[in-house]
Coordinates of C-alpha atoms and ligand atoms in Angstrom, one line a residue:
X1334 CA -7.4 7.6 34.4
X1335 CA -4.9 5.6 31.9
X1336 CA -3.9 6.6 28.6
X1337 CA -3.3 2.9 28.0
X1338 CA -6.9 1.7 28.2
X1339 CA -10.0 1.9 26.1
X1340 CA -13.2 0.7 26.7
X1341 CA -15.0 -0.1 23.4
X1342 CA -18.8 -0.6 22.9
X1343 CA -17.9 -2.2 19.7
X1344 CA -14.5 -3.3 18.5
X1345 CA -13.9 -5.5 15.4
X1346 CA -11.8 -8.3 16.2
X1347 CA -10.2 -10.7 14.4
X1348 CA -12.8 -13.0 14.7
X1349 CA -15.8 -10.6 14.0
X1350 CA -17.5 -7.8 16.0
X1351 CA -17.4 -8.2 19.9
X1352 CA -19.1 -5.9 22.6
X1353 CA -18.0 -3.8 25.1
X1354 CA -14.0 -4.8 24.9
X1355 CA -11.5 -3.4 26.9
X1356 CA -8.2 -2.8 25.0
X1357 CA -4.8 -2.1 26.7
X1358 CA -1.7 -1.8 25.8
X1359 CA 2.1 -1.5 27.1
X1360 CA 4.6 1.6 27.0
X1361 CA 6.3 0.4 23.7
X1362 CA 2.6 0.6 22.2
X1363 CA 2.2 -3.4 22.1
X1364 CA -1.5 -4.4 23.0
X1365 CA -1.8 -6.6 26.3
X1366 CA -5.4 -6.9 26.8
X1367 CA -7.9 -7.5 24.2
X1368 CA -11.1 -8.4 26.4
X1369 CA -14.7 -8.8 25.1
X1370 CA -17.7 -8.3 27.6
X1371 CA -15.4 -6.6 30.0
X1372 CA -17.4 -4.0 32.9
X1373 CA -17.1 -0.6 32.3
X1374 CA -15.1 1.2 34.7
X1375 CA -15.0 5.4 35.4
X1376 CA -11.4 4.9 35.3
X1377 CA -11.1 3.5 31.7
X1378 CA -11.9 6.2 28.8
X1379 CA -14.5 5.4 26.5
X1380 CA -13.8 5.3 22.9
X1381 CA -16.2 7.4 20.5
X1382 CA -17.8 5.1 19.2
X1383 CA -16.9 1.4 17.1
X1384 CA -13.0 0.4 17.1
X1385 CA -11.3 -1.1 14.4
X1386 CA -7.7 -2.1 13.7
X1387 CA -5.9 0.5 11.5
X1388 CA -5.1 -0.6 7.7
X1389 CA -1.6 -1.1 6.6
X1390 CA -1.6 0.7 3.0
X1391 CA 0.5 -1.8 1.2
X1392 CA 1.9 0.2 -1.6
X1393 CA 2.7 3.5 -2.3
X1394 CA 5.0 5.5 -4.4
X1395 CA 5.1 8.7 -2.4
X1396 CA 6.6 11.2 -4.8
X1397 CA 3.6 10.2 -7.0
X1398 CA 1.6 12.0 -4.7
X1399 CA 3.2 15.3 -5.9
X1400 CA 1.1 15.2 -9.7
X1401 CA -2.2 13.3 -8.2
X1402 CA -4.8 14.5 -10.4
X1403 CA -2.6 16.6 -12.6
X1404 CA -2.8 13.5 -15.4
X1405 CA -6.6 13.5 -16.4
X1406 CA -6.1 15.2 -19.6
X1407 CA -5.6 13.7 -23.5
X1408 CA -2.0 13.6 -24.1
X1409 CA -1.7 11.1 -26.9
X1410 CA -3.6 11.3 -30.3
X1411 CA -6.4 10.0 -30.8
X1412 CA -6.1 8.2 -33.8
X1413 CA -7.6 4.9 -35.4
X1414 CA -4.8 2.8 -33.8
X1415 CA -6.0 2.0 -30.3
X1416 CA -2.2 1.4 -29.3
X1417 CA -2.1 5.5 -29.7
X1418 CA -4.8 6.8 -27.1
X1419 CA -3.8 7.5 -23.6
X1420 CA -3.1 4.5 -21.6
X1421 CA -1.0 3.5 -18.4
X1422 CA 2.2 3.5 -20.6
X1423 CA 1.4 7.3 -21.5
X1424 CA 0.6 8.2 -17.9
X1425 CA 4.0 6.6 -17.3
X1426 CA 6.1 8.8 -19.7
X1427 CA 4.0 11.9 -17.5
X1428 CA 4.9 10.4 -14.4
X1429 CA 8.8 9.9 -15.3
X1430 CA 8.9 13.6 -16.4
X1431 CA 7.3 14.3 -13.1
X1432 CA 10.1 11.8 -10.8
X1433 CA 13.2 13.8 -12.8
X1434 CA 12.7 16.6 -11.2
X1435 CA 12.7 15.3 -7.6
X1436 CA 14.9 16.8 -4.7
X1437 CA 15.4 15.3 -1.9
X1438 CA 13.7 18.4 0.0
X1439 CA 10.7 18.3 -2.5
X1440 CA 10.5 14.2 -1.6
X1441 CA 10.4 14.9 1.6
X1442 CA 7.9 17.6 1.6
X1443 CA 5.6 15.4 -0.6
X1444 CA 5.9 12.3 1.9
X1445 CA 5.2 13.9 5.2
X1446 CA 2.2 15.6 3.2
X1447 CA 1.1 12.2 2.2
X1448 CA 1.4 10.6 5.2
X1449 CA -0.6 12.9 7.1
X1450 CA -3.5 12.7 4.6
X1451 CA -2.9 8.7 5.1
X1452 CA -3.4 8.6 9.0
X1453 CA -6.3 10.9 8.4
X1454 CA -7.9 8.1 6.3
X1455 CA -7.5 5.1 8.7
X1456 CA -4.2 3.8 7.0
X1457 CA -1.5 3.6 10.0
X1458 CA 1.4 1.9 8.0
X1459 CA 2.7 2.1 4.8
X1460 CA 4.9 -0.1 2.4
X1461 CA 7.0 2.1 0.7
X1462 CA 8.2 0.7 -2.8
X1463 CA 10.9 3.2 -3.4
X1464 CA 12.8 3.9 -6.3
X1465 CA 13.8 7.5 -7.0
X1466 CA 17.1 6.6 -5.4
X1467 CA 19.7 8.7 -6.8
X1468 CA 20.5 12.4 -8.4
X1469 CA 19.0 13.9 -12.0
X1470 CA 22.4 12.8 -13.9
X1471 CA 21.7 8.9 -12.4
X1472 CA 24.8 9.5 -10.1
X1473 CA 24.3 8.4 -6.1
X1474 CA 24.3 10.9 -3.9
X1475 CA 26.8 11.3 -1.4
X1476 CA 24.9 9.2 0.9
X1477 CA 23.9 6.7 -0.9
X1478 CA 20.4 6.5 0.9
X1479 CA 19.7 9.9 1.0
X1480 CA 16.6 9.8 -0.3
X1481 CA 15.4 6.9 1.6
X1482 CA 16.1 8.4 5.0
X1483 CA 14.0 11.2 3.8
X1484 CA 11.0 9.2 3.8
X1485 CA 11.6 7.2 7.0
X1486 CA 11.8 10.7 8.2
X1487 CA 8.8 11.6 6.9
X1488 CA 7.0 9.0 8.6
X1489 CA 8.7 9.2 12.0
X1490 CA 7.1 12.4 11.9
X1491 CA 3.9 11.7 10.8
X1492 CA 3.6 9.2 13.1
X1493 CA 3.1 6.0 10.3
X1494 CA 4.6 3.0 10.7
X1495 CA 7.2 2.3 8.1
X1496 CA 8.4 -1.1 5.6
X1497 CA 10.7 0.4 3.3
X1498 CA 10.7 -1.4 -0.1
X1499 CA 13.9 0.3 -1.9
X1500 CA 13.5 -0.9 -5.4
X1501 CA 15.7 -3.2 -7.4
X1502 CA 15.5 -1.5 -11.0
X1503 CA 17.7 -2.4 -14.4
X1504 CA 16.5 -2.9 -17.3
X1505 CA 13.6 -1.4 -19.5
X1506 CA 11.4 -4.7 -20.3
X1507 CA 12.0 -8.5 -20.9
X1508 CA 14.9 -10.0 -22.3
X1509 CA 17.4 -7.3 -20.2
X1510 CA 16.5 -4.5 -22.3
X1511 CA 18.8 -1.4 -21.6
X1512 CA 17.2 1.0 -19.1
X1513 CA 16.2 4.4 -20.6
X1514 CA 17.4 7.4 -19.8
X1515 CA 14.2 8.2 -17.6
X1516 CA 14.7 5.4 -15.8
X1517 CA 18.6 6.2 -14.5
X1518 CA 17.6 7.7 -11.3
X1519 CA 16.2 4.3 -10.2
X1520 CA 19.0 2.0 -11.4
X1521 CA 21.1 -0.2 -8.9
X1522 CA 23.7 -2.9 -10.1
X1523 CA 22.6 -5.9 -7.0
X1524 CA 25.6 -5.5 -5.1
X1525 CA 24.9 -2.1 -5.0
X1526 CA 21.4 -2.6 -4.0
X1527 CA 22.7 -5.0 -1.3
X1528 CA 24.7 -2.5 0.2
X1529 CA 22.0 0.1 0.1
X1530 CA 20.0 -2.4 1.9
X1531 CA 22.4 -3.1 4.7
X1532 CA 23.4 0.7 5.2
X1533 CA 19.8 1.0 5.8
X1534 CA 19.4 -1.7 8.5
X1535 CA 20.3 0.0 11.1
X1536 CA 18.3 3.1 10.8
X1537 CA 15.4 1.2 10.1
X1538 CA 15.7 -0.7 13.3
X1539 CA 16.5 2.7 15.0
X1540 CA 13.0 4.6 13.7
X1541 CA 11.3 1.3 14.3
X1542 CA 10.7 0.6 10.5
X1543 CA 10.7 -2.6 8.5
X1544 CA 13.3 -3.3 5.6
X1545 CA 12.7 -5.0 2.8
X1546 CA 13.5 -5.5 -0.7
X1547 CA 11.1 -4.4 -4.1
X1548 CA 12.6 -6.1 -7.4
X1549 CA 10.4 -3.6 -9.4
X1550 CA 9.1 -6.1 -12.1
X1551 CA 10.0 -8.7 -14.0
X1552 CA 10.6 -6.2 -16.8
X1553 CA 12.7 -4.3 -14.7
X1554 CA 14.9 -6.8 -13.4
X1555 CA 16.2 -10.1 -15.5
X1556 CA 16.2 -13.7 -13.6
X1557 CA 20.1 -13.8 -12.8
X1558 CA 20.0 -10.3 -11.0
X1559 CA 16.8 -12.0 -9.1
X1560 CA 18.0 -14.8 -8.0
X1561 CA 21.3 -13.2 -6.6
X1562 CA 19.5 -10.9 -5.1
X1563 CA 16.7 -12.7 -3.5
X1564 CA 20.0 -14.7 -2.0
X1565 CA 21.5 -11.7 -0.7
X1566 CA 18.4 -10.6 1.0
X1567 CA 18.1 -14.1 2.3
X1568 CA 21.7 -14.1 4.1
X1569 CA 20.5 -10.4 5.8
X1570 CA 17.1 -11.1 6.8
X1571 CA 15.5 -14.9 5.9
X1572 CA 12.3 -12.7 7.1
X1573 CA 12.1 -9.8 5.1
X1574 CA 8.9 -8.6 3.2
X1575 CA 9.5 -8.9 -0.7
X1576 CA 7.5 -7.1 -3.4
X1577 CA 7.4 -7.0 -6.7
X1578 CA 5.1 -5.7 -9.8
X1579 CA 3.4 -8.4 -11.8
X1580 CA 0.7 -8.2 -14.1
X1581 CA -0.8 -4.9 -14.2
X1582 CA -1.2 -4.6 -17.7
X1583 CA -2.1 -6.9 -20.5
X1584 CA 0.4 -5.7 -22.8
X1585 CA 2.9 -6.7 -19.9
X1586 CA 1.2 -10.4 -20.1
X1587 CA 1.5 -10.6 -23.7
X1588 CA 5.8 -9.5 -23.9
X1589 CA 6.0 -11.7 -21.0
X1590 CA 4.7 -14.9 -23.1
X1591 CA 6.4 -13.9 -26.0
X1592 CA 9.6 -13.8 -23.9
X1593 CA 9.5 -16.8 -21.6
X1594 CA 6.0 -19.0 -22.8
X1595 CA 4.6 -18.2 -20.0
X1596 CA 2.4 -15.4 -17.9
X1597 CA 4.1 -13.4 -15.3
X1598 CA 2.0 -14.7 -12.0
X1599 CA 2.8 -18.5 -13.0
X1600 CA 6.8 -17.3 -14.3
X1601 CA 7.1 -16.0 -10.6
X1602 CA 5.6 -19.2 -8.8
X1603 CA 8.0 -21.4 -11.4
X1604 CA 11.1 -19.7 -10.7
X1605 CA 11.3 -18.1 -7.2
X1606 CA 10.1 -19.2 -3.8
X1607 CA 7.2 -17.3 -3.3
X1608 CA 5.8 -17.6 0.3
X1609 CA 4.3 -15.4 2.6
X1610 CA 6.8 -12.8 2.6
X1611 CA 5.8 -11.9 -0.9
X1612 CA 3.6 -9.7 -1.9
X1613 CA 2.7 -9.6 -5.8
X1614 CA 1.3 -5.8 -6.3
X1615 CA -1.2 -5.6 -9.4
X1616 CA -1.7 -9.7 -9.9
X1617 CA -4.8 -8.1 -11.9
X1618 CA -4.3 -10.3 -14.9
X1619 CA -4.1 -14.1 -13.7
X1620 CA -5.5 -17.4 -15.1
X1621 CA -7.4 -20.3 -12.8
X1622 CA -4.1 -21.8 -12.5
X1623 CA -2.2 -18.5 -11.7
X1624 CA -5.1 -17.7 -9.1
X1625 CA -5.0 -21.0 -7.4
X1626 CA -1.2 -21.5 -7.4
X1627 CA -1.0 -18.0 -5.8
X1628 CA -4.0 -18.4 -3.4
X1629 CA -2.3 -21.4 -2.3
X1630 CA 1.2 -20.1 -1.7
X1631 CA 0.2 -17.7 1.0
X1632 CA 1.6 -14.7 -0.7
X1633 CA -0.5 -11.6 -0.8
X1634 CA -2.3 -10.3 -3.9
X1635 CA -1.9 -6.1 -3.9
X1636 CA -4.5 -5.0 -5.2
X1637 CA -4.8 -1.1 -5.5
X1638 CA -8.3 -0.7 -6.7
X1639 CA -8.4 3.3 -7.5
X1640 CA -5.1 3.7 -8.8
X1641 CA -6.0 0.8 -10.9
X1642 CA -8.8 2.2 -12.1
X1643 CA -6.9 5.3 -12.9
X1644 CA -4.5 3.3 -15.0
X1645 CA -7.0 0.9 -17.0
X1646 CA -5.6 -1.8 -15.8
X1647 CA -8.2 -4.5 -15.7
X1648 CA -10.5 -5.5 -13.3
X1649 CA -8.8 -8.3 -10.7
X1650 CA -11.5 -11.3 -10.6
X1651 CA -11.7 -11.2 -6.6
X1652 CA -14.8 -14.1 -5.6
X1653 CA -13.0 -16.8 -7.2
X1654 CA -9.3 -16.1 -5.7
X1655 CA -11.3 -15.3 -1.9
X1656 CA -12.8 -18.7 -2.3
X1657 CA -9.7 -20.4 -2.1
X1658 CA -8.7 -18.2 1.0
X1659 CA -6.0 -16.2 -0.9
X1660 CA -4.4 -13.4 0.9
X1661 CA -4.6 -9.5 0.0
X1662 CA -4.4 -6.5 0.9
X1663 CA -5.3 -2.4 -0.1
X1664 CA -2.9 0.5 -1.7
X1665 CA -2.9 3.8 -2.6
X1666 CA -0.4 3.6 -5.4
X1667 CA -0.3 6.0 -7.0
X1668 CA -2.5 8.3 -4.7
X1669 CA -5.0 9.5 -6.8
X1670 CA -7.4 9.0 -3.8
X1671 CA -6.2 8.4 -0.3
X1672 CA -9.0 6.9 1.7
X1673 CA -9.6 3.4 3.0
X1674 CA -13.1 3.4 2.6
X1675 CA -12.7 4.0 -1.0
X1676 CA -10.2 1.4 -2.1
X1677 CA -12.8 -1.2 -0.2
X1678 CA -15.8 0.3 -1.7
X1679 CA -14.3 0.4 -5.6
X1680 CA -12.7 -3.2 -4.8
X1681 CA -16.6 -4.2 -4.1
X1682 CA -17.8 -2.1 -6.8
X1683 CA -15.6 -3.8 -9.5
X1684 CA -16.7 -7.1 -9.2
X1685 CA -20.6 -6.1 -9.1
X1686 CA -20.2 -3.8 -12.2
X1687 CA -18.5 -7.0 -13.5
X1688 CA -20.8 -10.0 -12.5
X1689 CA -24.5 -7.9 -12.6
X1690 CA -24.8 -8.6 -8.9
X1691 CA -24.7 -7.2 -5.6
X1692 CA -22.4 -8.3 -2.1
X1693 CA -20.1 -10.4 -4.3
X1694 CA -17.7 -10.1 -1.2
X1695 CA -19.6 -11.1 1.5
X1696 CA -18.8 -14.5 2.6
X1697 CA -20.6 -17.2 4.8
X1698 CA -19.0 -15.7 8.2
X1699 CA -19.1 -12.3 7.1
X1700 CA -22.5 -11.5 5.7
X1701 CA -21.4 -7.8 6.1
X1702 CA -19.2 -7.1 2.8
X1703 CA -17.4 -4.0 4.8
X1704 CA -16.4 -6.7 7.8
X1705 CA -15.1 -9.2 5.6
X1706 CA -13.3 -6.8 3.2
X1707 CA -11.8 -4.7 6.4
X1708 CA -10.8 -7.9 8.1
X1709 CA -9.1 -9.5 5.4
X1710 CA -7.5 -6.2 3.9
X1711 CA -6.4 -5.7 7.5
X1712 CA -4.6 -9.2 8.0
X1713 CA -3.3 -9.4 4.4
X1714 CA -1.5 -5.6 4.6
X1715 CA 0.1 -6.8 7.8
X1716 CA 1.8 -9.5 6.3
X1717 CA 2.6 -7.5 3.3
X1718 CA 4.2 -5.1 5.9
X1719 CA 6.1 -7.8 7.9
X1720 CA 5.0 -6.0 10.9
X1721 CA 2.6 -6.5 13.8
X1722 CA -0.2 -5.1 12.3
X1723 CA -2.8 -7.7 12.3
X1724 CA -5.6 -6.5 14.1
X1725 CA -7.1 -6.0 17.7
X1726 CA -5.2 -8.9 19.7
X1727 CA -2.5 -9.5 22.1
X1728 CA 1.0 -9.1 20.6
X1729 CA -0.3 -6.9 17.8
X1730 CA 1.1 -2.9 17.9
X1731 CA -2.0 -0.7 19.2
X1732 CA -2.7 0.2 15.7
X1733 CA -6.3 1.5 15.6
X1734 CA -8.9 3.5 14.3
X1735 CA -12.2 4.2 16.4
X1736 CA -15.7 6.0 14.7
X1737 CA -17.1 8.7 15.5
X1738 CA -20.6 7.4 16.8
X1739 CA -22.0 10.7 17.7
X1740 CA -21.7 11.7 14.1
X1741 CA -24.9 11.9 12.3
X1742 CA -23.7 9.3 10.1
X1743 CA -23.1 6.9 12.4
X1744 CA -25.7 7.9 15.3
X1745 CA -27.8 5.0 16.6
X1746 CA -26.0 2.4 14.6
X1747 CA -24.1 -0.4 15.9
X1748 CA -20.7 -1.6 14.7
X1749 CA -21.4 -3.5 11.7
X1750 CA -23.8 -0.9 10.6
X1751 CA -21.5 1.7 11.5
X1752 CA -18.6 0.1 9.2
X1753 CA -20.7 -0.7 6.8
X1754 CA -21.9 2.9 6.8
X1755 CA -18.2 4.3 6.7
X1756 CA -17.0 2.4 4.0
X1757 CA -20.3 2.3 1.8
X1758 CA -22.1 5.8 2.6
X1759 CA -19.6 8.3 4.1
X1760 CA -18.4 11.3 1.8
X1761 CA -14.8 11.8 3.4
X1762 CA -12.9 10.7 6.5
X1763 CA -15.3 12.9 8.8
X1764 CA -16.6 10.1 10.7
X1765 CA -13.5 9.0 12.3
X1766 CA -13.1 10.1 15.5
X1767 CA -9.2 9.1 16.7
X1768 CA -6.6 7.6 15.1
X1769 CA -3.4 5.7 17.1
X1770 CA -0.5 3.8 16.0
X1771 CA 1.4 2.3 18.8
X1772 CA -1.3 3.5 21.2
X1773 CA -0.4 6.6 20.3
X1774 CA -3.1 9.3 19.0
X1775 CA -2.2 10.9 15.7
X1776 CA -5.1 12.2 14.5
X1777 CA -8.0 13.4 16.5
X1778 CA -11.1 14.4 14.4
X1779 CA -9.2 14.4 11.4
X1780 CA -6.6 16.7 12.4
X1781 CA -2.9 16.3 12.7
X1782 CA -0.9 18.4 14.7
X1783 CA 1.9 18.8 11.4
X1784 CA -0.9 19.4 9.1
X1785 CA -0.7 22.9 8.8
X1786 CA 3.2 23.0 8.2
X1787 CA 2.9 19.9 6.0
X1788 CA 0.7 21.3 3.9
X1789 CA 2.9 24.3 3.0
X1790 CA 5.6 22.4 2.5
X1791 CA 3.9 20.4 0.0
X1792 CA 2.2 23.3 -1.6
X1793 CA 5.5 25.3 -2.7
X1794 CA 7.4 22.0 -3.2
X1795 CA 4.6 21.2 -5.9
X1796 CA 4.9 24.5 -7.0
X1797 CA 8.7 24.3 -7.3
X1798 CA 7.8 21.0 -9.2
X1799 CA 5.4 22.2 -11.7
X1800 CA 7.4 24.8 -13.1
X1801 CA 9.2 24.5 -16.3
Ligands
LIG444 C1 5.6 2.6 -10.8 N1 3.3 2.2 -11.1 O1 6.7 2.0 -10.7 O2 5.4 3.7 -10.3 C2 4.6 1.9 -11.7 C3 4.6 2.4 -13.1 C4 6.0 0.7 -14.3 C5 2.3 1.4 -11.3 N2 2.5 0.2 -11.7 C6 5.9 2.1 -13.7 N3 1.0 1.7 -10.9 O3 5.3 -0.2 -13.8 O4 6.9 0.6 -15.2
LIG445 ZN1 3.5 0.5 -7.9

């Protein structure tokens, strides 16, 4: 009997579906053995049912998680003037009143809540894009990153791997515009944000985290404070994961031309290095050109397909960037839902509702649009994440999710059914049987052992929250 050994009827590779495999892994939770066709052994445990490679969820704003669903309501008139009705910039001036009132206890509590509902979904890393860094009056507190050791804390606990994105954040649209008072609590001169980032090397390295660097937007932050910064990070870590905001909305298209002349995707690719340690989060609104040049750079395209629904943010035109073998990956945002199989599903969805067809997707290799879109979302998030996430192989952390094939769901099918069944056809998280990062189990039929506490600690800091 070995803790470090599966046997899997079905695993999804990297290469596509494979039978009976036999996974193994090391004490530090690295896999060592991925082996298709392997013999069965009494000695080996046999996974559930079909094994997959857990998703890296490659942006989230935790604290958002606190006022999920508490946004679906008019709360602009609605007049003649289109430019009134509700809209993502109204949702924003909710969500700032919401991020004012943050502790770091209440951050905390709404993190480790969050984190927990992620493992139960399949997600089994997270890139936090962090930017609620200092007190209500805007003043640091007396640790500087105070409230980013409170969510590395939250996900040592959980169990979810960590790439902490603290956020570069000054100004309040193009042209340097001064920030507004909302915004204080987020605002960093670069040096400062320099520093933050190097106090926080260490105990990244110690929890086993990545650390990287978010310049929020291009609204957020003008071009001298980017290129110094993107130097800085250079000189700490040439490797590091960078994110950034880029073209969620079209009015943020439209102040961008009317600033520089040109769209935000193609401003980025003209004036910074972008590579495969970016990741451009929302790159909804892009041109052929934009989509080409950013399919070509090896960057990764976030694309947050229920939060972006949520928002109105435009649909992003996915066949067309695919085609030209452009990276991306799947977040959760703003958490308005928290499940894998939903993100994949809508990101499907949007493009049929779009184009009047069905299994837009699916692809000459993958005739399955669930094993294509896991695959790719999979190998995509890990390089978002700058960790070894990228699938069932050698090298790769044990990261991994395995179905429940004795569910009534899944019963009888094989693995591509049984994906295509979970992601298409399932009504919650109920058929996932295990999930392990770093060979680890975290959750076992979709309980964590923190849940219970978690989920108190969430419930009166929301409470706390709510009240006026
Ligand atoms: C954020 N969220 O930073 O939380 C943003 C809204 C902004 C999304 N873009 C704020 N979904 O972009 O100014
Ligand atoms: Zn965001």
């Amino acid at each position: 009997m070995s803790a470090t050994q599966l046997f899997a009827p079905y695993a999804l590779l990297p290469t596509g579906w494979a039978r009976d495999v036999l996974l193994a892994w090391d004490e530090h939770g690295r896999m060592t053995t991925v082996q298709a066709g392997a013999a069965e052994t009494p000695d080996v445990p046999r996974a559930a049912g079909p094994v997959l490679a857990g998703m890296p969820n490659l942006h989230s704003h935790a604290f958002q998680r606190g006022f999920a669903g508490l946004t679906e309501y008019r709360s602009s008139p609605q007049g003649d003037d289109p430019a009134g009705a509700d809209s993502f910039w109204s949702w924003r001036t909710l969500m700032y009143r919401f991020a004012q009132r943050l502790s770091p206890d209440t951050l905390e509590a709404i993190a480790t809540q969050l984190y927990i509902e992620m493992l139960r979904a399949g997600y089994t890393s997270v890139c936090e894009f962090h930017y609620v860094h200092h007190d209500v009056g805007g003043k640091s507190y007396a640790d500087a990153a105070e409230m980013s050791l409170r969510l590395l804390r939250a996900a040592q606990r959980t169990g979810i791997g960590m790439t902490l994105l603290p956020v570069l954040y000054q100004t309040a649209g193009f042209g340097a515009k001064p920030p507004l008072a909302e915004q204080r609590r987020f605002l960093h001169d670069t040096d400062a944000m320099l520093a933050l980032l190097e106090r926080l090397m260490p105990a990244c390295a110690q929890s086993g985290a990545r650390l990287g660097l978010a310049p929020h937007s291009l609204r957020a932050v003008p071009e001298k404070s980017l290129t110094h910064a993107l130097a800085g990070l250079q000189a700490l870590d040439a490797q590091a994961p960078i994110h950034i905001h880029i073209a969620e909305q079209q009015r943020e298209v439209d102040d961008c031309i009317a600033w520089s002349g040109t769209r935000p995707v193609e401003w980025l690719l003209n004036h910074a290095d972008v590579d495969a340690r970016w990741c451009l989060v929302h790159a909804t609104h892009m041109d052929w050109d934009e989509r080409r040049r950013l399919a070509h750079s090896g960057a990764v395209a976030g694309i947050c397909p229920t939060t972006e629904a949520n928002l109105g943010d435009g649909v992003f035109e996915a066949a067309p960037y695919m085609a030209q073998h452009g990276a991306w990956g799947i977040g959760s945002d703003s958490h308005a839902s928290v499940s894998v199989a939903e993100e994949l599903r809508l990101f499907e969805y949007g493009q049929r509702l779009g184009l009047q067809r069905r299994n837009v997707l699916a692809s000459d290799t993958h005739a399955q649009v669930a094993d294509r879109l896991y695959l790719e979302a999979v190998s995509g998030g890990a390089r978002a994440a700058g960790r070894a996430v990228s699938g069932l192989a050698p090298g790769q952390q044990a990261d991994f999710v395995v179905l429940d094939g004795s569910h009534p769901t899944l019963a009888g099918l094989n693995g591509p059914q049984a994906l295509a069944t979970h992601v298409f056809a399932c009504h919650g998280h109920e058929t996932l049987a295990e999930v392990r990062t770093a060979g680890r189990r975290r959750v076992q039929h979709g309980a964590h052992p923190l849940q219970a506490e978690a989920g108190k600690l969430f419930a009166a800091a929301r409470a706390s929250l709510l009240t006026d």
